[in-house]
């Protein structure tokens, strides 16, 4: 069977559908089917599980999305099989952090701290971490995160980060 079935094709095509998603839920069902096939062939694949989580998120199935992302979070391999699996592991943390940001800022911080270890993290991640730290009342850490964003004057979140930095400096015990 392995000779005629390519789980990489399933993941690539499902990713393509998700990247081009315009609200056509029939295509989303197709991507879901492809992702399920990939998971049957490679049940431990973080990349396939992340695709499944993205599909659940687009369908508005937030609890299911969180369960899938927590599965990724709890199963870090000692060595990633390939770059796709490593990226999926980190992006799963970013997505989970985004979902936790408003309701569970402590969990969001933990997720963003993990995501920051990837090459894909940047000022957006620092801004979100600042928001999470601020929600926790940890103003010194929030200020440090916001300061990282304000180092980039052309960044789209520059003004929000500057305002947030001023706000936490006023609220932070010095």
Coordinates of N, CA, C and O in Angstrom, one line a residue:
X1 N 0.8 -1.2 0.0 CA 0.0 0.0 0.0 C 0.9 1.3 0.0 O 0.5 2.2 -0.6
X2 N 2.0 1.2 0.7 CA 2.8 2.4 0.8 C 3.3 2.8 -0.5 O 3.6 4.0 -0.8
X3 N 3.4 1.9 -1.4 CA 3.9 2.1 -2.8 C 3.0 3.0 -3.6 O 3.4 3.8 -4.4
X4 N 1.7 3.0 -3.3 CA 0.7 3.7 -4.0 C 0.0 4.9 -3.2 O -0.8 5.6 -3.7
X5 N 0.4 5.0 -2.0 CA -0.2 6.0 -1.1 C 0.8 7.0 -0.6 O 1.8 6.5 0.0
X6 N 0.6 8.2 -0.7 CA 1.6 9.2 -0.3 C 1.0 10.2 0.7 O 0.3 11.1 0.3
X7 N 1.3 10.0 2.0 CA 0.7 10.9 3.0 C 1.2 12.3 2.8 O 0.6 13.3 3.2
X8 N 2.4 12.5 2.3 CA 3.0 13.8 2.0 C 2.1 14.6 1.1 O 1.8 15.8 1.2
X9 N 1.6 13.9 0.0 CA 0.7 14.5 -0.9 C -0.6 15.0 -0.2 O -1.0 16.1 -0.5
X10 N -1.1 14.1 0.6 CA -2.3 14.5 1.4 C -2.1 15.7 2.2 O -2.9 16.6 2.2
X11 N -1.0 15.8 2.9 CA -0.7 17.0 3.7 C -0.5 18.2 2.9 O -1.0 19.3 3.2
X12 N 0.3 18.0 1.8 CA 0.5 19.2 0.9 C -0.8 19.7 0.3 O -1.0 21.0 0.3
X13 N -1.6 18.8 -0.2 CA -2.9 19.3 -0.8 C -3.8 19.9 0.3 O -4.5 20.9 0.0
X14 N -3.9 19.3 1.4 CA -4.7 19.9 2.5 C -4.2 21.2 2.9 O -5.0 22.2 3.1
X15 N -2.9 21.4 3.0 CA -2.3 22.7 3.4 C -2.6 23.7 2.3 O -2.9 24.9 2.6
X16 N -2.5 23.3 1.0 CA -2.9 24.2 -0.1 C -4.3 24.7 0.0 O -4.6 25.9 -0.1
X17 N -5.2 23.8 0.3 CA -6.6 24.1 0.5 C -6.8 25.1 1.6 O -7.5 26.1 1.5
X18 N -6.2 24.9 2.7 CA -6.3 25.8 3.9 C -5.7 27.1 3.6 O -6.2 28.2 4.1
X19 N -4.5 27.2 2.9 CA -3.9 28.4 2.6 C -4.7 29.3 1.7 O -4.6 30.5 1.7
X20 N -5.5 28.6 0.9 CA -6.4 29.3 -0.1 C -7.8 29.4 0.3 O -8.7 29.8 -0.5
X21 N -8.2 29.0 1.5 CA -9.5 28.9 2.0 C -10.3 30.2 1.9 O -9.8 31.3 2.3
X22 N -11.4 30.2 1.2 CA -12.3 31.4 1.0 C -13.7 31.2 1.5 O -14.6 31.9 1.1
X23 N -13.9 30.2 2.3 CA -15.2 29.9 2.9 C -15.9 28.8 2.2 O -17.1 28.5 2.6
X24 N -15.3 28.1 1.3 CA -16.0 26.9 0.7 C -15.8 25.7 1.6 O -14.7 25.1 1.6
X25 N -16.8 25.4 2.3 CA -16.8 24.3 3.3 C -16.7 22.9 2.6 O -16.2 22.0 3.3
X26 N -17.0 22.8 1.3 CA -16.9 21.5 0.7 C -15.4 21.3 0.5 O -14.9 20.1 0.6
X27 N -14.6 22.3 0.1 CA -13.2 22.1 0.0 C -12.6 21.9 1.4 O -11.6 21.1 1.5
X28 N -13.1 22.5 2.4 CA -12.6 22.2 3.8 C -12.9 20.7 4.1 O -12.0 20.1 4.8
X29 N -14.0 20.2 3.7 CA -14.3 18.8 4.0 C -13.2 17.9 3.2 O -12.8 16.9 3.7
X30 N -12.9 18.3 2.0 CA -11.9 17.6 1.2 C -10.5 17.6 2.0 O -9.9 16.6 2.1
X31 N -10.2 18.8 2.4 CA -8.9 18.9 3.2 C -8.9 18.0 4.5 O -8.0 17.4 4.8
X32 N -10.1 18.0 5.1 CA -10.3 17.2 6.3 C -10.1 15.7 6.0 O -9.4 15.0 6.7
X33 N -10.6 15.3 4.9 CA -10.5 13.9 4.4 C -9.0 13.5 4.2 O -8.5 12.5 4.6
X34 N -8.4 14.4 3.4 CA -6.9 14.2 3.1 C -6.1 14.1 4.4 O -5.2 13.3 4.5
X35 N -6.4 15.0 5.4 CA -5.7 15.0 6.6 C -5.9 13.7 7.4 O -5.0 13.2 8.0
X36 N -7.2 13.2 7.4 CA -7.5 12.0 8.1 C -6.7 10.8 7.5 O -6.2 9.9 8.2
X37 N -6.6 10.8 6.1 CA -5.8 9.8 5.5 C -4.3 9.8 5.9 O -3.7 8.8 6.1
X38 N -3.8 11.1 5.9 CA -2.4 11.2 6.3 C -2.2 10.7 7.8 O -1.2 10.1 8.1
X39 N -3.2 11.0 8.6 CA -3.1 10.6 10.0 C -3.2 9.0 10.2 O -2.5 8.4 11.1
X40 N -3.9 8.4 9.3 CA -4.0 7.0 9.3 C -2.7 6.4 9.0 O -2.2 5.4 9.6
X41 N -2.1 6.9 7.9 CA -0.8 6.5 7.5 C 0.4 6.8 8.5 O 1.3 6.0 8.6
X42 N 0.3 7.9 9.1 CA 1.3 8.4 10.0 C 0.7 9.0 11.3 O 0.5 10.2 11.4
X43 N 0.2 8.1 12.2 CA -0.6 8.6 13.3 C 0.2 9.5 14.3 O -0.5 10.3 15.0
X44 N 1.5 9.5 14.3 CA 2.2 10.4 15.1 C 2.6 11.7 14.5 O 3.3 12.5 15.1
X45 N 2.1 12.0 13.3 CA 2.5 13.2 12.6 C 2.0 14.5 13.2 O 0.8 14.7 13.2
X46 N 2.9 15.3 13.7 CA 2.5 16.6 14.2 C 2.0 17.5 13.0 O 1.0 18.3 13.2
X47 N 2.5 17.3 11.8 CA 2.1 18.2 10.7 C 0.7 17.9 10.3 O -0.1 18.8 10.1
X48 N 0.3 16.6 10.3 CA -1.1 16.2 10.0 C -2.0 16.7 11.1 O -3.1 17.2 10.8
X49 N -1.6 16.5 12.3 CA -2.4 16.9 13.5 C -2.6 18.5 13.4 O -3.7 18.9 13.7
X50 N -1.6 19.2 13.1 CA -1.8 20.7 13.0 C -2.7 21.0 11.9 O -3.6 21.9 12.1
X51 N -2.7 20.4 10.8 CA -3.7 20.6 9.7 C -5.1 20.3 10.2 O -6.0 21.1 9.9
X52 N -5.2 19.2 10.9 CA -6.5 18.9 11.4 C -7.0 20.0 12.4 O -8.2 20.3 12.4
X53 N -6.1 20.5 13.2 CA -6.5 21.6 14.1 C -6.9 22.8 13.4 O -7.8 23.5 13.8
X54 N -6.1 23.2 12.3 CA -6.5 24.3 11.5 C -7.9 24.2 10.9 O -8.7 25.1 10.9
X55 N -8.2 23.0 10.5 CA -9.5 22.7 9.9 C -10.6 22.9 11.0 O -11.6 23.6 10.8
X56 N -10.4 22.3 12.2 CA -11.3 22.5 13.3 C -11.5 23.9 13.6 O -12.6 24.4 13.9
X57 N -10.4 24.7 13.6 CA -10.5 26.1 14.0 C -11.4 26.9 13.0 O -12.2 27.7 13.3
X58 N -11.2 26.6 11.7 CA -12.0 27.2 10.6 C -13.4 26.8 10.7 O -14.3 27.6 10.4
X59 N -13.7 25.7 11.2 CA -15.1 25.2 11.4 C -15.7 25.8 12.7 O -16.9 25.6 13.0
X60 N -14.9 26.5 13.5 CA -15.4 27.0 14.8 C -15.4 26.0 15.9 O -16.0 26.3 16.9
X61 N -14.8 24.9 15.7 CA -14.7 23.8 16.7 C -13.6 24.1 17.7 O -12.6 23.3 17.6
X62 N -13.7 25.1 18.5 CA -12.5 25.5 19.4 C -12.1 24.4 20.4 O -10.9 24.1 20.5
X63 N -13.0 23.8 21.1 CA -12.6 22.7 22.1 C -11.8 21.6 21.4 O -10.8 21.1 21.9
X64 N -12.3 21.2 20.2 CA -11.6 20.1 19.4 C -10.2 20.6 19.0 O -9.3 19.8 19.0
X65 N -10.2 21.9 18.6 CA -8.9 22.4 18.2 C -7.9 22.4 19.3 O -6.7 22.0 19.1
X66 N -8.3 22.8 20.5 CA -7.5 22.8 21.7 C -7.0 21.4 22.0 O -5.8 21.2 22.3
X67 N -7.8 20.4 21.9 CA -7.4 19.0 22.2 C -6.4 18.6 21.2 O -5.3 18.0 21.6
X68 N -6.5 18.9 20.0 CA -5.5 18.5 19.0 C -4.2 19.2 19.2 O -3.1 18.6 19.1
X69 N -4.3 20.5 19.5 CA -3.0 21.2 19.8 C -2.3 20.8 21.0 O -1.1 20.8 21.1
X70 N -3.1 20.5 22.1 CA -2.5 20.0 23.3 C -1.8 18.6 23.1 O -0.8 18.3 23.7
X71 N -2.4 17.8 22.1 CA -1.7 16.5 21.8 C -0.3 16.8 21.2 O 0.6 16.1 21.5
X72 N -0.3 17.8 20.4 CA 1.0 18.2 19.8 C 1.9 18.7 20.9 O 3.1 18.3 21.0
X73 N 1.4 19.6 21.7 CA 2.2 20.2 22.8 C 2.8 19.1 23.8 O 3.9 19.3 24.2
X74 N 2.0 18.1 24.1 CA 2.5 17.1 25.0 C 3.4 16.1 24.5 O 3.9 15.3 25.3
X75 N 3.6 16.0 23.2 CA 4.4 15.0 22.6 C 5.6 15.5 21.8 O 5.7 15.3 20.6
X76 N 6.5 16.2 22.4 CA 7.7 16.6 21.7 C 8.7 15.5 21.6 O 9.1 14.9 22.6
X77 N 9.0 15.1 20.4 CA 10.0 14.1 20.2 C 11.4 14.5 20.6 O 11.7 15.7 20.6
X78 N 12.3 13.6 20.9 CA 13.7 14.0 21.2 C 14.3 14.5 20.0 O 15.2 15.4 20.1
X79 N 14.0 14.0 18.8 CA 14.5 14.5 17.6 C 13.4 14.5 16.6 O 12.6 13.5 16.4
X80 N 13.2 15.6 15.9 CA 12.1 15.7 14.9 C 12.5 14.9 13.7 O 13.6 14.9 13.2
X81 N 11.5 14.3 13.1 CA 11.7 13.4 11.9 C 12.2 14.3 10.7 O 13.0 13.8 9.9
X82 N 11.7 15.5 10.6 CA 12.0 16.4 9.5 C 11.6 17.8 9.8 O 11.1 18.1 10.9
X83 N 11.9 18.7 8.9 CA 11.7 20.1 9.2 C 10.2 20.4 9.3 O 9.7 21.2 10.1
X84 N 9.4 19.7 8.5 CA 7.9 19.9 8.5 C 7.4 19.6 9.9 O 6.5 20.3 10.4
X85 N 7.8 18.5 10.5 CA 7.4 18.1 11.8 C 7.8 19.1 12.8 O 7.0 19.4 13.8
X86 N 9.0 19.6 12.7 CA 9.5 20.6 13.7 C 8.7 21.9 13.6 O 8.2 22.4 14.6
X87 N 8.4 22.4 12.4 CA 7.6 23.6 12.2 C 6.2 23.4 12.7 O 5.7 24.3 13.4
X88 N 5.6 22.2 12.5 CA 4.3 22.0 13.0 C 4.3 22.0 14.5 O 3.3 22.5 15.1
X89 N 5.3 21.5 15.1 CA 5.3 21.5 16.6 C 5.3 22.9 17.1 O 4.6 23.2 18.0
X90 N 6.2 23.7 16.5 CA 6.3 25.1 17.0 C 5.0 25.9 16.6 O 4.5 26.6 17.5
X91 N 4.5 25.7 15.4 CA 3.3 26.5 15.0 C 2.1 26.0 15.8 O 1.1 26.8 16.0
X92 N 2.1 24.8 16.2 CA 1.0 24.3 17.1 C 1.0 25.1 18.4 O -0.1 25.4 18.9
X93 N 2.2 25.4 18.9 CA 2.3 26.2 20.2 C 1.8 27.6 19.9 O 1.1 28.2 20.8
X94 N 2.2 28.2 18.8 CA 1.7 29.5 18.5 C 0.2 29.6 18.4 O -0.5 30.5 19.0
X95 N -0.4 28.6 17.7 CA -1.8 28.6 17.6 C -2.5 28.4 18.9 O -3.5 29.0 19.2
X96 N -2.0 27.5 19.7 CA -2.6 27.2 21.0 C -2.4 28.5 21.9 O -3.4 28.8 22.6
X97 N -1.3 29.2 21.8 CA -1.1 30.4 22.6 C -2.2 31.4 22.2 O -2.7 32.1 23.1
X98 N -2.4 31.5 20.9 CA -3.5 32.5 20.4 C -4.8 32.1 21.0 O -5.6 33.0 21.4
X99 N -5.1 30.9 21.1 CA -6.4 30.4 21.6 C -6.5 30.7 23.1 O -7.6 30.9 23.6
X100 N -5.4 30.5 23.8 CA -5.4 30.7 25.3 C -5.2 32.2 25.7 O -5.4 32.5 26.9
X101 N -4.8 33.0 24.8 CA -4.4 34.4 25.2 C -5.4 35.1 26.1 O -5.0 35.7 27.1
X102 N -6.7 35.1 25.7 CA -7.7 35.8 26.5 C -8.2 35.1 27.7 O -8.5 35.7 28.7
X103 N -8.3 33.8 27.7 CA -8.9 33.0 28.8 C -7.8 32.5 29.8 O -8.1 32.3 30.9
X104 N -6.7 32.1 29.2 CA -5.6 31.4 30.1 C -4.3 32.0 29.7 O -3.4 31.4 29.1
X105 N -4.0 33.3 30.2 CA -2.8 33.9 29.8 C -1.5 33.2 30.2 O -0.5 33.3 29.6
X106 N -1.6 32.5 31.4 CA -0.4 31.8 31.8 C 0.0 30.7 30.9 O 1.1 30.5 30.6
X107 N -1.1 30.0 30.4 CA -0.8 28.9 29.4 C -0.3 29.5 28.1 O 0.5 29.0 27.4
X108 N -0.9 30.7 27.7 CA -0.5 31.4 26.5 C 1.0 31.7 26.6 O 1.8 31.5 25.6
X109 N 1.5 32.2 27.7 CA 2.9 32.6 27.9 C 3.7 31.3 27.7 O 4.8 31.4 26.9
X110 N 3.4 30.2 28.3 CA 4.1 29.0 28.1 C 4.2 28.6 26.6 O 5.3 28.2 26.2
X111 N 3.1 28.7 25.9 CA 3.1 28.3 24.5 C 4.0 29.3 23.7 O 4.8 28.9 22.8
X112 N 3.9 30.6 24.0 CA 4.7 31.6 23.2 C 6.2 31.4 23.5 O 7.0 31.6 22.7
X113 N 6.5 31.1 24.8 CA 7.9 30.9 25.1 C 8.5 29.7 24.3 O 9.6 29.8 23.9
X114 N 7.7 28.7 24.1 CA 8.2 27.6 23.3 C 8.3 28.0 21.8 O 9.3 27.7 21.2
X115 N 7.3 28.7 21.3 CA 7.3 29.2 19.9 C 8.5 30.1 19.6 O 9.1 30.1 18.6
X116 N 8.9 30.9 20.6 CA 10.0 31.8 20.5 C 11.3 31.1 20.1 O 12.2 31.8 19.6
X117 N 11.4 29.8 20.4 CA 12.6 29.1 20.1 C 12.7 28.8 18.6 O 13.7 28.3 18.1
X118 N 11.6 29.0 17.8 CA 11.6 28.7 16.4 C 12.2 30.0 15.7 O 12.1 31.1 16.2
X119 N 12.6 29.7 14.4 CA 13.1 30.8 13.6 C 11.9 31.7 13.1 O 12.1 32.8 12.6
X120 N 10.7 31.2 13.2 CA 9.5 32.0 12.7 C 9.0 33.0 13.7 O 8.2 33.8 13.3
X121 N 9.4 33.0 14.9 CA 9.0 33.9 16.0 C 9.6 35.3 15.7 O 10.7 35.4 15.2
X122 N 8.8 36.3 16.1 CA 9.3 37.7 15.9 C 8.5 38.7 16.8 O 8.1 38.3 17.9
X123 N 8.4 39.9 16.3 CA 7.8 40.9 17.1 C 6.3 40.6 17.4 O 5.8 41.0 18.5
X124 N 5.6 40.0 16.5 CA 4.2 39.6 16.8 C 4.1 38.7 18.0 O 3.2 38.9 18.9
X125 N 5.0 37.8 18.1 CA 5.0 36.9 19.3 C 5.3 37.7 20.5 O 4.7 37.5 21.6
X126 N 6.3 38.6 20.4 CA 6.6 39.4 21.6 C 5.4 40.2 22.1 O 5.2 40.4 23.3
X127 N 4.7 40.8 21.1 CA 3.5 41.6 21.4 C 2.5 40.7 22.1 O 1.9 41.1 23.2
X128 N 2.2 39.5 21.6 CA 1.2 38.7 22.2 C 1.7 38.2 23.6 O 0.9 38.1 24.6
X129 N 3.0 38.0 23.8 CA 3.5 37.6 25.1 C 3.3 38.8 26.1 O 3.0 38.6 27.2
X130 N 3.5 40.0 25.6 CA 3.3 41.2 26.4 C 1.9 41.3 26.9 O 1.6 41.6 28.0
X131 N 0.9 41.0 26.0 CA -0.5 41.0 26.3 C -0.8 40.0 27.4 O -1.5 40.2 28.4
X132 N -0.2 38.8 27.3 CA -0.4 37.7 28.2 C 0.2 38.1 29.6 O -0.5 37.9 30.6
X133 N 1.4 38.6 29.6 CA 2.0 39.0 30.8 C 1.2 40.1 31.5 O 1.1 40.1 32.7
X134 N 0.8 41.0 30.7 CA 0.0 42.1 31.2 C -1.3 41.6 31.9 O -1.7 42.0 33.0
X135 N -2.0 40.7 31.2 CA -3.2 40.1 31.8 C -2.9 39.4 33.1 O -3.8 39.3 34.0
X136 N -1.7 38.8 33.3 CA -1.3 38.2 34.5 C -0.9 39.1 35.6 O -0.6 38.8 36.7
X137 N -0.7 40.4 35.2 CA -0.3 41.4 36.2 C 1.2 41.4 36.3 O 1.8 42.1 37.2
X138 N 1.9 40.8 35.4 CA 3.4 40.7 35.4 C 3.9 41.9 34.5 O 4.3 41.6 33.4
X139 N 3.9 43.1 35.1 CA 4.2 44.3 34.3 C 5.6 44.4 33.8 O 5.9 44.8 32.7
X140 N 6.6 44.0 34.6 CA 8.0 44.0 34.2 C 8.2 43.1 32.9 O 8.9 43.6 32.0
X141 N 7.7 41.9 32.9 CA 7.9 41.1 31.8 C 7.1 41.6 30.6 O 7.5 41.5 29.4
X142 N 5.9 42.1 30.8 CA 5.1 42.7 29.8 C 5.8 43.9 29.1 O 5.9 44.0 27.9
X143 N 6.4 44.7 30.0 CA 7.2 45.9 29.4 C 8.3 45.4 28.6 O 8.6 46.0 27.5
X144 N 9.0 44.4 29.0 CA 10.2 43.9 28.2 C 9.7 43.4 26.9 O 10.4 43.6 25.8
X145 N 8.6 42.7 26.8 CA 8.1 42.2 25.6 C 7.6 43.4 24.6 O 7.9 43.3 23.4
X146 N 6.9 44.3 25.2 CA 6.5 45.5 24.4 C 7.7 46.3 23.9 O 7.7 46.8 22.8
X147 N 8.7 46.4 24.7 CA 9.9 47.1 24.2 C 10.6 46.4 23.0 O 11.1 47.1 22.2
X148 N 10.5 45.1 23.0 CA 11.0 44.4 21.8 C 10.3 44.8 20.6 O 10.9 44.9 19.5
X149 N 9.0 45.0 20.7 CA 8.2 45.4 19.5 C 8.5 46.8 19.1 O 8.7 47.1 17.9
X150 N 8.7 47.7 20.1 CA 8.9 49.1 19.7 C 10.3 49.3 19.1 O 10.6 50.4 18.7
X151 N 11.2 48.3 19.1 CA 12.5 48.4 18.4 C 12.3 48.5 16.9 O 13.2 48.9 16.2
X152 N 11.1 48.1 16.4 CA 10.8 48.1 15.0 C 9.8 49.2 14.7 O 8.6 48.9 14.7
X153 N 10.2 50.4 14.4 CA 9.3 51.5 14.2 C 8.3 51.2 13.0 O 7.2 51.8 13.0
X154 N 8.7 50.4 12.1 CA 7.8 50.2 10.9 C 6.9 49.0 11.1 O 6.1 48.6 10.2
X155 N 7.0 48.3 12.2 CA 6.1 47.2 12.5 C 4.7 47.6 12.7 O 4.4 48.6 13.3
X156 N 3.7 46.8 12.1 CA 2.3 47.2 12.2 C 1.8 47.3 13.7 O 0.9 48.1 13.9
X157 N 2.5 46.7 14.6 CA 2.0 46.7 16.0 C 2.8 47.7 16.8 O 2.7 47.8 18.1
X158 N 3.6 48.5 16.2 CA 4.5 49.5 16.9 C 3.7 50.4 17.8 O 4.0 50.5 19.0
X159 N 2.7 51.0 17.3 CA 1.9 52.0 18.1 C 1.2 51.3 19.2 O 1.1 51.9 20.3
X160 N 0.6 50.2 18.9 CA -0.1 49.4 20.0 C 0.9 49.1 21.1 O 0.6 49.2 22.3
X161 N 2.1 48.6 20.7 CA 3.1 48.2 21.7 C 3.6 49.4 22.5 O 3.8 49.3 23.7
X162 N 3.8 50.5 21.8 CA 4.2 51.8 22.5 C 3.2 52.2 23.5 O 3.5 52.5 24.7
X163 N 1.9 52.2 23.2 CA 0.8 52.5 24.1 C 0.8 51.6 25.3 O 0.6 52.0 26.4
X164 N 0.9 50.3 24.9 CA 0.9 49.3 26.0 C 2.1 49.4 26.9 O 1.9 49.2 28.1
X165 N 3.2 49.7 26.4 CA 4.4 49.9 27.2 C 4.2 51.1 28.2 O 4.5 50.9 29.3
X166 N 3.7 52.2 27.7 CA 3.4 53.3 28.6 C 2.4 52.9 29.7 O 2.5 53.3 30.8
X167 N 1.4 52.1 29.3 CA 0.3 51.7 30.2 C 0.9 50.8 31.3 O 0.7 51.0 32.5
X168 N 1.8 49.8 30.9 CA 2.3 48.9 31.9 C 3.3 49.6 32.8 O 3.5 49.3 34.0
X169 N 4.0 50.6 32.2 CA 5.0 51.3 33.0 C 4.3 52.1 34.1 O 4.8 52.3 35.2
X170 N 3.1 52.7 33.8 CA 2.4 53.4 34.8 C 1.8 52.5 35.9 O 1.7 52.8 37.0
X171 N 1.4 51.3 35.4 CA 0.8 50.3 36.4 C 1.8 49.5 37.1 O 1.5 48.8 38.1
X172 N 3.0 49.4 36.6 CA 4.0 48.5 37.2 C 4.7 49.2 38.4 O 5.0 50.4 38.4
X173 N 4.9 48.4 39.5 CA 5.6 49.0 40.6 C 7.1 49.1 40.3 O 7.7 48.2 39.8
X174 N 7.6 50.3 40.5 CA 9.0 50.6 40.1 C 9.8 50.6 41.3 O 9.6 51.0 42.4

